[in-house]
Every structure is written in structure tokens, then in C-alpha cells.
């Protein structure tokens, strides 16, 4: 398992959830939610890369249940390319089917009300995306997902 902090991104149409790993790459935790249309989105992400000495960014790749691209898939790929163009850190995409649904379920099980939790849901989804990538790398020894330049 490579050492170093990774960022996880849940690329929604309205909000972008951000998570980070610990330096050993074992555990993902929430960082923040950024409005998708914020003019500072890419600069905020770049600041996090520098501040946290990030070695990789993992963006969720939303596919439908049969693995086919959707409009959300294209939206996430577009954001991943934009992020890659503003940083020297590798950007990878990993299948994120059902992470937002799972995030909603996790918040319900924890007793959180749905009202007012939208930004939290985006962060939880980002945690799930990143944790999946970390677990995949640990289990296989291979880099998680697909490099954005290969899409």
C-alpha cells in the first residue's frame, strides 16, 4: 500500500463532496462540501492538494446499475478532467454505483434527519468513494479505478 494522503471527490451536479485519507491510506474522513458552480472550486481543491500534500485524487464514476454511462457519468468525467488540468497529482476515477444511496442510508441509521443534511451526504458519499479506492488498492496491490486520461 502506497503511503500518502489521497482526496476523494463525489462530483454532484449541485455540490462536490470532498474526503481525505490518513497518510497511511487506511481510513477516509470527510473534509468539506463545495458548491459545484463556485468559481473557487478548482482553486479550493488545488489548495487542499498542496496543504495536505496529496499524492492522488480519486473521483467517483457514477454508472448505472448495468455499468452504462449516464449524464451524471459525463458530468463527473468533465470535473475529473478539469481537476487534472489544474494539478500535477494523478487523478483516477472509480466506480461509485449506489454511494449516494448508501450515504443516505448511513445517515438514516445514525439517526440524522434528512432535512439539512445535503452537504453532509455529499461528504459521506466522498468518504465512501475514497474508502472503496483505498480498500481496493489494499486488497489487490493495484492502483484503484481508471486514470482520467484513459477515459
PDB file of C-alpha atoms in Angstrom:
ATOM      1  CA  UNK A   1       0.000   0.000   0.000  1.00  0.00           C
ATOM      2  CA  UNK A   2       1.401   3.359  -1.025  1.00  0.00           C
ATOM      3  CA  UNK A   3       1.880   5.936   1.700  1.00  0.00           C
ATOM      4  CA  UNK A   4       0.338   9.399   1.361  1.00  0.00           C
ATOM      5  CA  UNK A   5      -2.867  11.356   1.658  1.00  0.00           C
ATOM      6  CA  UNK A   6      -5.471  10.928  -1.060  1.00  0.00           C
ATOM      7  CA  UNK A   7      -8.527  13.075  -1.772  1.00  0.00           C
ATOM      8  CA  UNK A   8     -11.876  11.543  -2.647  1.00  0.00           C
ATOM      9  CA  UNK A   9     -14.391  13.511  -4.711  1.00  0.00           C
ATOM     10  CA  UNK A  10     -18.129  12.925  -5.089  1.00  0.00           C
ATOM     11  CA  UNK A  11     -18.976  15.000  -8.170  1.00  0.00           C
ATOM     12  CA  UNK A  12     -22.603  16.026  -7.909  1.00  0.00           C
ATOM     13  CA  UNK A  13     -24.362  18.406 -10.266  1.00  0.00           C
ATOM     14  CA  UNK A  14     -25.014  20.895  -7.458  1.00  0.00           C
ATOM     15  CA  UNK A  15     -22.381  20.107  -4.811  1.00  0.00           C
ATOM     16  CA  UNK A  16     -18.993  18.398  -4.685  1.00  0.00           C
ATOM     17  CA  UNK A  17     -18.216  16.329  -1.601  1.00  0.00           C
ATOM     18  CA  UNK A  18     -14.576  16.059  -0.556  1.00  0.00           C
ATOM     19  CA  UNK A  19     -12.926  13.472   1.689  1.00  0.00           C
ATOM     20  CA  UNK A  20      -9.327  12.709   2.594  1.00  0.00           C
ATOM     21  CA  UNK A  21      -7.394   9.666   3.708  1.00  0.00           C
ATOM     22  CA  UNK A  22      -4.913   9.447   6.517  1.00  0.00           C
ATOM     23  CA  UNK A  23      -1.238   9.356   5.395  1.00  0.00           C
ATOM     24  CA  UNK A  24      -1.114   5.545   5.627  1.00  0.00           C
ATOM     25  CA  UNK A  25      -4.088   5.180   3.279  1.00  0.00           C
ATOM     26  CA  UNK A  26      -6.240   3.208   5.707  1.00  0.00           C
ATOM     27  CA  UNK A  27      -9.170   5.454   6.546  1.00  0.00           C
ATOM     28  CA  UNK A  28     -11.200   8.083   4.685  1.00  0.00           C
ATOM     29  CA  UNK A  29     -12.779  11.014   6.530  1.00  0.00           C
ATOM     30  CA  UNK A  30     -14.988  13.928   5.391  1.00  0.00           C
ATOM     31  CA  UNK A  31     -13.421  17.300   4.609  1.00  0.00           C
ATOM     32  CA  UNK A  32     -15.980  19.673   3.107  1.00  0.00           C
ATOM     33  CA  UNK A  33     -18.676  20.289   0.533  1.00  0.00           C
ATOM     34  CA  UNK A  34     -18.146  22.850  -2.227  1.00  0.00           C
ATOM     35  CA  UNK A  35     -20.841  24.270  -4.471  1.00  0.00           C
ATOM     36  CA  UNK A  36     -20.307  22.907  -7.986  1.00  0.00           C
ATOM     37  CA  UNK A  37     -20.815  26.315  -9.609  1.00  0.00           C
ATOM     38  CA  UNK A  38     -18.400  28.011  -7.208  1.00  0.00           C
ATOM     39  CA  UNK A  39     -15.772  29.927  -9.171  1.00  0.00           C
ATOM     40  CA  UNK A  40     -13.317  28.804  -6.468  1.00  0.00           C
ATOM     41  CA  UNK A  41     -13.988  25.057  -6.821  1.00  0.00           C
ATOM     42  CA  UNK A  42     -10.776  24.132  -8.625  1.00  0.00           C
ATOM     43  CA  UNK A  43      -8.608  26.534  -6.628  1.00  0.00           C
ATOM     44  CA  UNK A  44     -10.036  25.160  -3.349  1.00  0.00           C
ATOM     45  CA  UNK A  45      -9.240  21.629  -4.448  1.00  0.00           C
ATOM     46  CA  UNK A  46      -5.731  22.685  -5.518  1.00  0.00           C
ATOM     47  CA  UNK A  47      -5.228  24.359  -2.122  1.00  0.00           C
ATOM     48  CA  UNK A  48      -6.203  21.105  -0.397  1.00  0.00           C
ATOM     49  CA  UNK A  49      -3.735  19.190  -2.578  1.00  0.00           C
ATOM     50  CA  UNK A  50      -0.906  21.491  -1.519  1.00  0.00           C
ATOM     51  CA  UNK A  51      -1.971  21.883   2.133  1.00  0.00           C
ATOM     52  CA  UNK A  52      -2.386  18.151   2.724  1.00  0.00           C
ATOM     53  CA  UNK A  53       0.474  17.013   0.475  1.00  0.00           C
ATOM     54  CA  UNK A  54      -1.906  14.840  -1.554  1.00  0.00           C
ATOM     55  CA  UNK A  55      -0.451  12.056  -3.729  1.00  0.00           C
ATOM     56  CA  UNK A  56      -3.644  11.181  -5.651  1.00  0.00           C
ATOM     57  CA  UNK A  57      -7.219  12.315  -6.252  1.00  0.00           C
ATOM     58  CA  UNK A  58      -9.985   9.749  -6.686  1.00  0.00           C
ATOM     59  CA  UNK A  59     -13.217  10.924  -8.334  1.00  0.00           C
ATOM     60  CA  UNK A  60     -16.349   8.802  -8.200  1.00  0.00           C
ATOM     61  CA  UNK A  61     -17.509   7.471 -11.578  1.00  0.00           C
ATOM     62  CA  UNK A  62     -21.311   7.180 -11.441  1.00  0.00           C
ATOM     63  CA  UNK A  63     -22.500   4.416 -13.723  1.00  0.00           C
ATOM     64  CA  UNK A  64     -25.993   2.978 -13.847  1.00  0.00           C
ATOM     65  CA  UNK A  65     -26.557  -0.454 -12.322  1.00  0.00           C
ATOM     66  CA  UNK A  66     -25.699  -2.206 -15.592  1.00  0.00           C
ATOM     67  CA  UNK A  67     -22.419  -0.261 -15.869  1.00  0.00           C
ATOM     68  CA  UNK A  68     -23.511   2.109 -18.629  1.00  0.00           C
ATOM     69  CA  UNK A  69     -22.574   5.810 -18.753  1.00  0.00           C
ATOM     70  CA  UNK A  70     -25.276   8.334 -17.825  1.00  0.00           C
ATOM     71  CA  UNK A  71     -25.413  12.152 -17.914  1.00  0.00           C
ATOM     72  CA  UNK A  72     -24.001  12.071 -14.356  1.00  0.00           C
ATOM     73  CA  UNK A  73     -21.087   9.982 -15.627  1.00  0.00           C
ATOM     74  CA  UNK A  74     -20.203  12.613 -18.213  1.00  0.00           C
ATOM     75  CA  UNK A  75     -20.553  15.327 -15.549  1.00  0.00           C
ATOM     76  CA  UNK A  76     -18.072  13.520 -13.270  1.00  0.00           C
ATOM     77  CA  UNK A  77     -15.610  12.859 -16.108  1.00  0.00           C
ATOM     78  CA  UNK A  78     -15.747  16.546 -17.058  1.00  0.00           C
ATOM     79  CA  UNK A  79     -14.919  17.557 -13.461  1.00  0.00           C
ATOM     80  CA  UNK A  80     -12.125  14.965 -13.227  1.00  0.00           C
ATOM     81  CA  UNK A  81     -10.526  16.349 -16.417  1.00  0.00           C
ATOM     82  CA  UNK A  82     -10.830  19.904 -15.061  1.00  0.00           C
ATOM     83  CA  UNK A  83      -9.161  18.846 -11.792  1.00  0.00           C
ATOM     84  CA  UNK A  84      -6.411  17.021 -13.689  1.00  0.00           C
ATOM     85  CA  UNK A  85      -5.708  20.137 -15.752  1.00  0.00           C
ATOM     86  CA  UNK A  86      -5.077  22.209 -12.611  1.00  0.00           C
ATOM     87  CA  UNK A  87      -2.815  19.861 -10.662  1.00  0.00           C
ATOM     88  CA  UNK A  88       0.242  17.656 -11.111  1.00  0.00           C
ATOM     89  CA  UNK A  89      -1.300  14.984  -8.864  1.00  0.00           C
ATOM     90  CA  UNK A  90      -2.677  11.884 -10.634  1.00  0.00           C
ATOM     91  CA  UNK A  91      -6.476  11.811 -10.935  1.00  0.00           C
ATOM     92  CA  UNK A  92      -8.231   8.444 -11.073  1.00  0.00           C
ATOM     93  CA  UNK A  93     -11.894   7.519 -11.360  1.00  0.00           C
ATOM     94  CA  UNK A  94     -13.526   4.635  -9.521  1.00  0.00           C
ATOM     95  CA  UNK A  95     -16.967   3.075  -9.858  1.00  0.00           C
ATOM     96  CA  UNK A  96     -19.265   4.687  -7.326  1.00  0.00           C
ATOM     97  CA  UNK A  97     -22.583   2.975  -8.001  1.00  0.00           C
ATOM     98  CA  UNK A  98     -25.006   3.499  -5.126  1.00  0.00           C
ATOM     99  CA  UNK A  99     -22.675   5.588  -2.926  1.00  0.00           C
ATOM    100  CA  UNK A 100     -25.201   8.422  -2.549  1.00  0.00           C
ATOM    101  CA  UNK A 101     -27.951   5.914  -1.764  1.00  0.00           C
ATOM    102  CA  UNK A 102     -25.624   4.268   0.775  1.00  0.00           C
ATOM    103  CA  UNK A 103     -24.771   7.678   2.252  1.00  0.00           C
ATOM    104  CA  UNK A 104     -28.479   8.430   2.754  1.00  0.00           C
ATOM    105  CA  UNK A 105     -28.961   5.031   4.410  1.00  0.00           C
ATOM    106  CA  UNK A 106     -25.954   5.521   6.700  1.00  0.00           C
ATOM    107  CA  UNK A 107     -27.235   8.903   7.852  1.00  0.00           C
ATOM    108  CA  UNK A 108     -30.728   7.489   8.463  1.00  0.00           C
ATOM    109  CA  UNK A 109     -29.260   4.637  10.513  1.00  0.00           C
ATOM    110  CA  UNK A 110     -27.263   7.120  12.585  1.00  0.00           C
ATOM    111  CA  UNK A 111     -30.475   8.960  13.441  1.00  0.00           C
ATOM    112  CA  UNK A 112     -29.811  12.058  11.327  1.00  0.00           C
ATOM    113  CA  UNK A 113     -32.814  13.815   9.806  1.00  0.00           C
ATOM    114  CA  UNK A 114     -32.827  14.145   6.016  1.00  0.00           C
ATOM    115  CA  UNK A 115     -33.578  17.868   6.180  1.00  0.00           C
ATOM    116  CA  UNK A 116     -30.417  19.964   6.192  1.00  0.00           C
ATOM    117  CA  UNK A 117     -28.060  17.057   5.530  1.00  0.00           C
ATOM    118  CA  UNK A 118     -27.419  17.544   1.819  1.00  0.00           C
ATOM    119  CA  UNK A 119     -23.868  18.822   2.256  1.00  0.00           C
ATOM    120  CA  UNK A 120     -23.162  16.063   4.770  1.00  0.00           C
ATOM    121  CA  UNK A 121     -24.484  13.447   2.333  1.00  0.00           C
ATOM    122  CA  UNK A 122     -22.043  14.695  -0.319  1.00  0.00           C
ATOM    123  CA  UNK A 123     -19.154  14.363   2.145  1.00  0.00           C
ATOM    124  CA  UNK A 124     -20.266  10.877   3.222  1.00  0.00           C
ATOM    125  CA  UNK A 125     -20.513   9.850  -0.449  1.00  0.00           C
ATOM    126  CA  UNK A 126     -16.965  11.185  -0.990  1.00  0.00           C
ATOM    127  CA  UNK A 127     -15.792   9.147   2.017  1.00  0.00           C
ATOM    128  CA  UNK A 128     -17.399   6.033   0.508  1.00  0.00           C
ATOM    129  CA  UNK A 129     -15.758   6.655  -2.878  1.00  0.00           C
ATOM    130  CA  UNK A 130     -12.340   7.117  -1.295  1.00  0.00           C
ATOM    131  CA  UNK A 131     -12.694   4.222   1.144  1.00  0.00           C
ATOM    132  CA  UNK A 132     -13.629   1.928  -1.745  1.00  0.00           C
ATOM    133  CA  UNK A 133     -10.481   3.035  -3.600  1.00  0.00           C
ATOM    134  CA  UNK A 134      -8.287   2.516  -0.523  1.00  0.00           C
ATOM    135  CA  UNK A 135      -9.758  -0.931   0.171  1.00  0.00           C
ATOM    136  CA  UNK A 136      -9.372  -1.918  -3.483  1.00  0.00           C
ATOM    137  CA  UNK A 137      -5.699  -0.925  -3.557  1.00  0.00           C
ATOM    138  CA  UNK A 138      -5.018  -2.687  -0.270  1.00  0.00           C
ATOM    139  CA  UNK A 139      -6.730  -5.899  -1.458  1.00  0.00           C
ATOM    140  CA  UNK A 140      -5.222  -6.057  -4.947  1.00  0.00           C
ATOM    141  CA  UNK A 141      -1.985  -4.080  -4.729  1.00  0.00           C
ATOM    142  CA  UNK A 142      -3.036  -2.322  -7.947  1.00  0.00           C
ATOM    143  CA  UNK A 143      -3.917   1.325  -8.426  1.00  0.00           C
ATOM    144  CA  UNK A 144      -7.659   1.808  -7.967  1.00  0.00           C
ATOM    145  CA  UNK A 145     -10.006   2.575 -10.833  1.00  0.00           C
ATOM    146  CA  UNK A 146      -9.016   4.169 -14.122  1.00  0.00           C
ATOM    147  CA  UNK A 147      -6.656   7.048 -14.830  1.00  0.00           C
ATOM    148  CA  UNK A 148      -8.690  10.025 -16.027  1.00  0.00           C
ATOM    149  CA  UNK A 149      -6.546  10.389 -19.141  1.00  0.00           C
ATOM    150  CA  UNK A 150      -7.660   6.884 -20.186  1.00  0.00           C
ATOM    151  CA  UNK A 151     -11.324   7.944 -20.368  1.00  0.00           C
TER     152      UNK A 151
END
